[in-house]
Coordinates of C-alpha atoms in Angstrom, one line a residue:
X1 CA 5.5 -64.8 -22.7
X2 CA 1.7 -65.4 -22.0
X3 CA -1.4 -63.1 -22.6
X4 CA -3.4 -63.6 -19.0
X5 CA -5.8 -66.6 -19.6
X6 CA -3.1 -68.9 -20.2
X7 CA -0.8 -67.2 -17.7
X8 CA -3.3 -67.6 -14.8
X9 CA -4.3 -71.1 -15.9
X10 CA -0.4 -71.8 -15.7
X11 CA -0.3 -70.5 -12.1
X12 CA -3.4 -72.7 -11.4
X13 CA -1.8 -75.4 -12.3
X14 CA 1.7 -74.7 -10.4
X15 CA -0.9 -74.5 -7.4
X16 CA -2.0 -77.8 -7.8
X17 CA 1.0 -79.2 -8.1
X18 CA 2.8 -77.2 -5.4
X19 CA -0.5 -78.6 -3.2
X20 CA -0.8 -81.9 -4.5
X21 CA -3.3 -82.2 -6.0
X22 CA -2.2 -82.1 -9.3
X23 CA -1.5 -84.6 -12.2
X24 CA 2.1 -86.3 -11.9
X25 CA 3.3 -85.5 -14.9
X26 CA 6.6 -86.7 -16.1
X27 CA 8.8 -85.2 -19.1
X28 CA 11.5 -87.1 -20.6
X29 CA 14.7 -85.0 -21.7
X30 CA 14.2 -83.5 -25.2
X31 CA 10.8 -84.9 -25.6
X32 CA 9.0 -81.4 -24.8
X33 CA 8.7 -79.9 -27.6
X34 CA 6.3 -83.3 -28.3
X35 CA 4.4 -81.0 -25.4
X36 CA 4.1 -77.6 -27.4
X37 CA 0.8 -76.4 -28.5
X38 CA -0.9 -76.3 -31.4
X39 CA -0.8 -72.4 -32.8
X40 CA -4.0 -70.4 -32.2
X41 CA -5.8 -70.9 -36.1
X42 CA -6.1 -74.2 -35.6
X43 CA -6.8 -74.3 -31.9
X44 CA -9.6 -72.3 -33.2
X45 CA -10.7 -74.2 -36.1
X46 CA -9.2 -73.2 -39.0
X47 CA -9.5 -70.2 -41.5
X48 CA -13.3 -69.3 -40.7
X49 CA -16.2 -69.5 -43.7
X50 CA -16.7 -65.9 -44.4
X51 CA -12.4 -64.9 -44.1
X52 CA -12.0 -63.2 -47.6
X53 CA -15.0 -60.5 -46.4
X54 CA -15.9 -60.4 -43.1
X55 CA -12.1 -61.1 -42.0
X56 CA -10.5 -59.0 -44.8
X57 CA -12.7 -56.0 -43.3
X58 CA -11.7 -56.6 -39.9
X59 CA -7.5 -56.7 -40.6
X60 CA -8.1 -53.2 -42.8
X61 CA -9.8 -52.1 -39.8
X62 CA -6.5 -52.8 -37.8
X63 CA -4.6 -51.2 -40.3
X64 CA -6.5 -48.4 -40.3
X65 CA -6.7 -48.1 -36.2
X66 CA -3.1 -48.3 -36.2
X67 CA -2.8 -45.4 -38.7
X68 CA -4.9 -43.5 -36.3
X69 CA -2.1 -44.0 -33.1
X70 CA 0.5 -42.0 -35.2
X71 CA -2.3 -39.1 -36.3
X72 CA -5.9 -38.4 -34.5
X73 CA -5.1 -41.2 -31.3
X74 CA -4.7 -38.7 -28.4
X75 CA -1.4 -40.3 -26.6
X76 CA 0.5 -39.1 -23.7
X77 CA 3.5 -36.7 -23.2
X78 CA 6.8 -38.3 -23.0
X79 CA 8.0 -38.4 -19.9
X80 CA 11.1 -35.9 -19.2
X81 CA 13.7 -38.5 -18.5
X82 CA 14.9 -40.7 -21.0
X83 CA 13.5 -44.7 -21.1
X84 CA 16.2 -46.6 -19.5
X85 CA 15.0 -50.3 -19.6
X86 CA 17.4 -51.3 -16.9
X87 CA 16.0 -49.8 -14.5
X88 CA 13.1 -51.4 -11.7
X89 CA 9.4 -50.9 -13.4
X90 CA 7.3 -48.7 -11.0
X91 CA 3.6 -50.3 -9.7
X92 CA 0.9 -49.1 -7.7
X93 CA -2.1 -51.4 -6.3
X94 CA -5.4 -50.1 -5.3
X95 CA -8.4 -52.6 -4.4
X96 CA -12.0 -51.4 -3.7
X97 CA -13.8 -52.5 -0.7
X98 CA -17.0 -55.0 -1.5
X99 CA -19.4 -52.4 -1.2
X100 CA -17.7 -50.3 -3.7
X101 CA -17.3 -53.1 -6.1
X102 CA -20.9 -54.7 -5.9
X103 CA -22.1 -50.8 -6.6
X104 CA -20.0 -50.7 -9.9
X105 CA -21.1 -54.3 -10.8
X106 CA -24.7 -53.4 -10.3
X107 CA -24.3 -49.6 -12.0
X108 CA -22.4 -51.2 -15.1
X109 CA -25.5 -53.9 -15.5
X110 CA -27.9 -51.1 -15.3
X111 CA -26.0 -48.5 -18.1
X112 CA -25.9 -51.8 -20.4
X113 CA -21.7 -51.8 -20.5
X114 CA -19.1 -54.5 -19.0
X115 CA -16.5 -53.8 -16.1
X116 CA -14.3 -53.5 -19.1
X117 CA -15.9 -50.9 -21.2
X118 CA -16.5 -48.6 -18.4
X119 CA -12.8 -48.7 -17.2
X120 CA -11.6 -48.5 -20.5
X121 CA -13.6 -45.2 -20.8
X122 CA -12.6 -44.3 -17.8
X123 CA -8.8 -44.9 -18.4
X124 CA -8.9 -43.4 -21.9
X125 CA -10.6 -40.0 -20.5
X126 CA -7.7 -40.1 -17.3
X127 CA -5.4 -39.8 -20.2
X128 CA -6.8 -36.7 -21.5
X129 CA -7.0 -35.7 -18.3
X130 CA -3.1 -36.4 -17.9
X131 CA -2.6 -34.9 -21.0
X132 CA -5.4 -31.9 -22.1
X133 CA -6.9 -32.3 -25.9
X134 CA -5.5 -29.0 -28.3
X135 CA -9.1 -27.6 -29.7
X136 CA -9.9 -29.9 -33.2
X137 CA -12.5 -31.9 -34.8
X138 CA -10.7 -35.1 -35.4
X139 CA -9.8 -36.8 -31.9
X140 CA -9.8 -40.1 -31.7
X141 CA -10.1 -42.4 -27.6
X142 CA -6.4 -43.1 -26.7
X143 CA -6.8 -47.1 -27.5
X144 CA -3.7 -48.7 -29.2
X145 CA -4.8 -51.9 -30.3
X146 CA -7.6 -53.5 -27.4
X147 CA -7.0 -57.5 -26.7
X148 CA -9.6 -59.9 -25.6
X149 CA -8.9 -63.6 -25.1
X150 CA -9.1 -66.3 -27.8
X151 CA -11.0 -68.9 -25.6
X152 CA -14.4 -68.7 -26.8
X153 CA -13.6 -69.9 -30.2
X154 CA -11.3 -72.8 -29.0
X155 CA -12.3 -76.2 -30.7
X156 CA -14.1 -78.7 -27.9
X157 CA -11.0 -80.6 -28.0
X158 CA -8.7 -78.3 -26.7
X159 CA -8.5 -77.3 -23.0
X160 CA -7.9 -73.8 -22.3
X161 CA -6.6 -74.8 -18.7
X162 CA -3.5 -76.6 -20.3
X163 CA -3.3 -74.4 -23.7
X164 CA 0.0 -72.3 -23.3
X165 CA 0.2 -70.1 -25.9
X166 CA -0.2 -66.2 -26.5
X167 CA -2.8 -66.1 -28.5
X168 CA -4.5 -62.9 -28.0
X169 CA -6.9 -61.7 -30.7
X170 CA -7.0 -58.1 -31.2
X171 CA -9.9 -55.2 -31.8
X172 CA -9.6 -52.4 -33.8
X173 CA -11.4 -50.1 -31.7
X174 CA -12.1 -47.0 -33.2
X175 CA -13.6 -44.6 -31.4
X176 CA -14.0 -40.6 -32.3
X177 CA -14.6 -38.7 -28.9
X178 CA -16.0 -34.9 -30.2
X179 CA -19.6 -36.1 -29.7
X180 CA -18.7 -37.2 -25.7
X181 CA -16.4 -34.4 -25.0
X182 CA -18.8 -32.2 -25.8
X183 CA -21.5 -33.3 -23.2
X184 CA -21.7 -31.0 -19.8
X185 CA -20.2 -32.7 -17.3
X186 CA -17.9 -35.5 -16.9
X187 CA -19.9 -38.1 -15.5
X188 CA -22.1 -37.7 -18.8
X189 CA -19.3 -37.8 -21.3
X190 CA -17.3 -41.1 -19.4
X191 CA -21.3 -42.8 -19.9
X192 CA -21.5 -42.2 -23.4
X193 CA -18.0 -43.4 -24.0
X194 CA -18.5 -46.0 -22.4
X195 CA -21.4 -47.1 -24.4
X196 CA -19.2 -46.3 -27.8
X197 CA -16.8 -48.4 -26.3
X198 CA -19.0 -51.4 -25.7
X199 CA -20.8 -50.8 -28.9
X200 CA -17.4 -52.0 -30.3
X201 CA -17.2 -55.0 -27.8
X202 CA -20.2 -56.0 -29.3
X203 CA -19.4 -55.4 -32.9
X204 CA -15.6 -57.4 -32.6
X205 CA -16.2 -60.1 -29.9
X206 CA -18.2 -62.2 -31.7
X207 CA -16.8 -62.2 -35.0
X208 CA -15.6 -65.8 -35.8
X209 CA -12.4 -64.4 -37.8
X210 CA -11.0 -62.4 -34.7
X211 CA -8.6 -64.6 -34.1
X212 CA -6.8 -64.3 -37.3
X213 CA -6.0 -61.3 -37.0
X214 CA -2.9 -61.2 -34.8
X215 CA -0.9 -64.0 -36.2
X216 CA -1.5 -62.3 -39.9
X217 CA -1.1 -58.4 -38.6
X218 CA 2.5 -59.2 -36.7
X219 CA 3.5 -60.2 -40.5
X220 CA 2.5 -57.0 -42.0
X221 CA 4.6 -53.4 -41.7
X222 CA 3.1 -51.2 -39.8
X223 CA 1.4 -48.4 -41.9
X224 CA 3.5 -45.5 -42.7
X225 CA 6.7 -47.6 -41.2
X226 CA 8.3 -46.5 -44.7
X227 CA 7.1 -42.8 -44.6
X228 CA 9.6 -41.4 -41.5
X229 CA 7.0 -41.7 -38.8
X230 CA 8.3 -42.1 -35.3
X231 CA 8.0 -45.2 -33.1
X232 CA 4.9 -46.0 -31.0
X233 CA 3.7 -43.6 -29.1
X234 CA 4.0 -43.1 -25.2
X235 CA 0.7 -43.8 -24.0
X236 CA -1.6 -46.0 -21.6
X237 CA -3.2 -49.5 -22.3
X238 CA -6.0 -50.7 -20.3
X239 CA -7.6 -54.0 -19.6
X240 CA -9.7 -56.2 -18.0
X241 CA -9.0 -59.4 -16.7
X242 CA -12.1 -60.8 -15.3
X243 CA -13.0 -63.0 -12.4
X244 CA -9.8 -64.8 -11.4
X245 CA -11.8 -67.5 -9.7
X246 CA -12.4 -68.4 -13.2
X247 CA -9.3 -69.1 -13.6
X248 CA -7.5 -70.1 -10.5
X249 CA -8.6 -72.2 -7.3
X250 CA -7.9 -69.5 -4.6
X251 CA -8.0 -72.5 -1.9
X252 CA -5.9 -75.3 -2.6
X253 CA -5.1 -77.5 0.5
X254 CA -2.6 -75.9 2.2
X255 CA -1.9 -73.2 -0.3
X256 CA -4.4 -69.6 -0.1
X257 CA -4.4 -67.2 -3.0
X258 CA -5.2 -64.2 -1.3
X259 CA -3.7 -61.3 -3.6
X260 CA -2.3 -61.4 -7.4
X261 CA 0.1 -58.7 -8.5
X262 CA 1.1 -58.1 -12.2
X263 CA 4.8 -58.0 -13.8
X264 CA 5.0 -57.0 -17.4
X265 CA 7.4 -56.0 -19.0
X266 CA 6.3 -52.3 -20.6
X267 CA 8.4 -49.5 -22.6
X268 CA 6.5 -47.0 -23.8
X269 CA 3.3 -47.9 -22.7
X270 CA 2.6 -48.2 -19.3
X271 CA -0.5 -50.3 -18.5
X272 CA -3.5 -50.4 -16.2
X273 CA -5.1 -53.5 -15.0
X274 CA -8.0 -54.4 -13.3
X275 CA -9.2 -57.6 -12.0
X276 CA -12.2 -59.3 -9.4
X277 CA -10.4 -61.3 -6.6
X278 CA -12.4 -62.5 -3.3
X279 CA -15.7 -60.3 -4.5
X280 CA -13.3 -57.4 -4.7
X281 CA -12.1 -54.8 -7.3
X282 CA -8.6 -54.7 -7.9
X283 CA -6.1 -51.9 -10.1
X284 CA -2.8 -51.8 -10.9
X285 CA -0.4 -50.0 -13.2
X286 CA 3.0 -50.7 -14.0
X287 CA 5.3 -48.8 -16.4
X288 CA 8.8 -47.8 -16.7
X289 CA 10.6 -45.6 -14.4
X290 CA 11.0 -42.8 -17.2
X291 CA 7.3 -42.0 -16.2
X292 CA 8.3 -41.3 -12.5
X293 CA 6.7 -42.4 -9.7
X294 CA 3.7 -39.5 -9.6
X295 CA 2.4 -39.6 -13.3
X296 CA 2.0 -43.4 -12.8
X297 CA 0.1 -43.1 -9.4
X298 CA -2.1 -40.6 -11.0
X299 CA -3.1 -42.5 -13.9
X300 CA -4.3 -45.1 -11.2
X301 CA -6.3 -42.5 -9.4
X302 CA -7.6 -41.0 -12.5
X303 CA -8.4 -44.4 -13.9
X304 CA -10.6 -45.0 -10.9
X305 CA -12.1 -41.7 -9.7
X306 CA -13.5 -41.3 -13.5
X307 CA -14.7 -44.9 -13.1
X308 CA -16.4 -44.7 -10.3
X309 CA -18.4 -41.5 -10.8
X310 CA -21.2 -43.3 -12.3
X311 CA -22.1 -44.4 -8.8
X312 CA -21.1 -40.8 -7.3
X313 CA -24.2 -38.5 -7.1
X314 CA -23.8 -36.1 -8.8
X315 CA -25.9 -34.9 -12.0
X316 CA -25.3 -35.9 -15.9

């Protein structure tokens, strides 16, 4: 299993080959692991100068965060049917037209917050939406644990094209929502959001020891695992996976990449993803079939229609 960036770069690469263009590689029997990758602290250089603060902040931060998804993280209701991980995943696919698409781009640029923020906002307030917020002081945005890719702090010599490893760094984005909920109308409170939300971006992406926090957090127990607390909560993860140009040739001699669907495999959290493909806007959520087909297609809609009422005109 792959976090995108190296997913997509993998598909990339089957493209090539499949088209010809790519490298002829040969593999002798039991000579691949020869192949395998180096893990993601050295791919990125090391334990960073600056680890026993700076990074020692950031993984109490985690722990922290994840405190929060058993107490003040606003979650979802559990489905009424019971999870039955053999059964078919349930997706839904919506794509915005150009238009629609170059009017986000240009309204995100203008408020000062990435694709990502806004439609992490925008996800996070479809899920009180989904699920309304009991009166209290103390509510926390529904984010689990956000991920962002580990490629900008690869080492020159490493390729991120052929680096096959999940690597994903994570962000302990903590974000208290009284202040936005109580702004007058909805547009308003998905704006500031959005800006808390990419005040965190700011504050997590470029820190040099992000990437150390996975590989040392999946050692740790999860806080209050000892203290009777139940299992992860059922909620919604959103994310962002850029420009898939970036990633993958869309036009490859013969072969045309003309749409890209998703397939992960998700329990308790169902998950929303977004992606630009051919100067278009594309969503999709997948979860299990416990959440039935109409709580998932609404999450979509919700995800979007909050989204997009920055460029709707109607008053803060």
């Amino acid at each position: 299993m792959m976090d995108a960036g190296p997913s997509l770069h993998a598909l990339n690469l089957m493209c090539e080959f499949m088209s010809g263009s790519g490298m002829d590689v040969t593999i002798m029997r039991s000579e691949e692991w020869k192949n395998l990758p180096v893990d993601v602290i050295s791919a990125t250089g090391g334990v960073p100068t600056g680890w026993e603060t700076f990074g020692a902040e950031l993984l109490q931060d985690a722990m922290r965060q994840t405190e929060l998804m058993f107490s003040s993280g606003h979650t979802l209701l559990p489905p009424s049917r019971p999870l039955d991980m053999s059964e078919r995943p349930i997706r839904h696919h919506i794509t915005l037209s150009e238009s629609e698409t170059r009017a986000i781009v240009a309204r995100a640029k203008q408020l000062g917050v990435s694709l990502s923020a806004l439609f992490k906002a925008a996800n996070g307030l479809a899920q009180f939406k989904l699920n309304p917020i009991p009166p209290r002081d103390d509510v926390y945005f529904p984010i689990h644990m956000s991920s962002a890719s580990p490629e900008r702090f690869l080492k020159p010599s490493i390729n991120p094209k052929t680096y096959f490893t999940s690597s994903l760094c994570l962000m302990p984005l903590r974000i208290p929502m009284t202040e936005p909920l109580r702004q007058g109308s909805e547009k308003a409170i998905l704006i500031m959001t959005a800006k808390k939300v990419q005040e965190q971006f700011d504050k997590y992406l470029p820190n040099r020891c992000l990437p150390m926090v996975m590989p040392i957090f999946a050692q740790l127990p999860l806080p209050g695992a000892d203290s009777g607390l139940p299992g992860l909560p059922w909620g919604c993860d959103f994310q962002n996976l850029g420009i898939v140009e970036n990633r993958i040739a869309t036009r490859q001699g013969h072969i045309n990449v003309d749409q890209l669907y998703l397939a992960p495999r998700v329990t308790t959290i169902m998950s929303v993803r977004s992606w630009t493909m051919h100067r278009k806007l594309h969503f999709q959520v997948e979860g299990a079939a416990a959440w039935g087909d109409d709580v998932l297609k609404k999450m979509l809609q919700e995800t979007i229609r909050i989204g997009l009422l920055v460029v709707s005109d109607s008053k803060l």
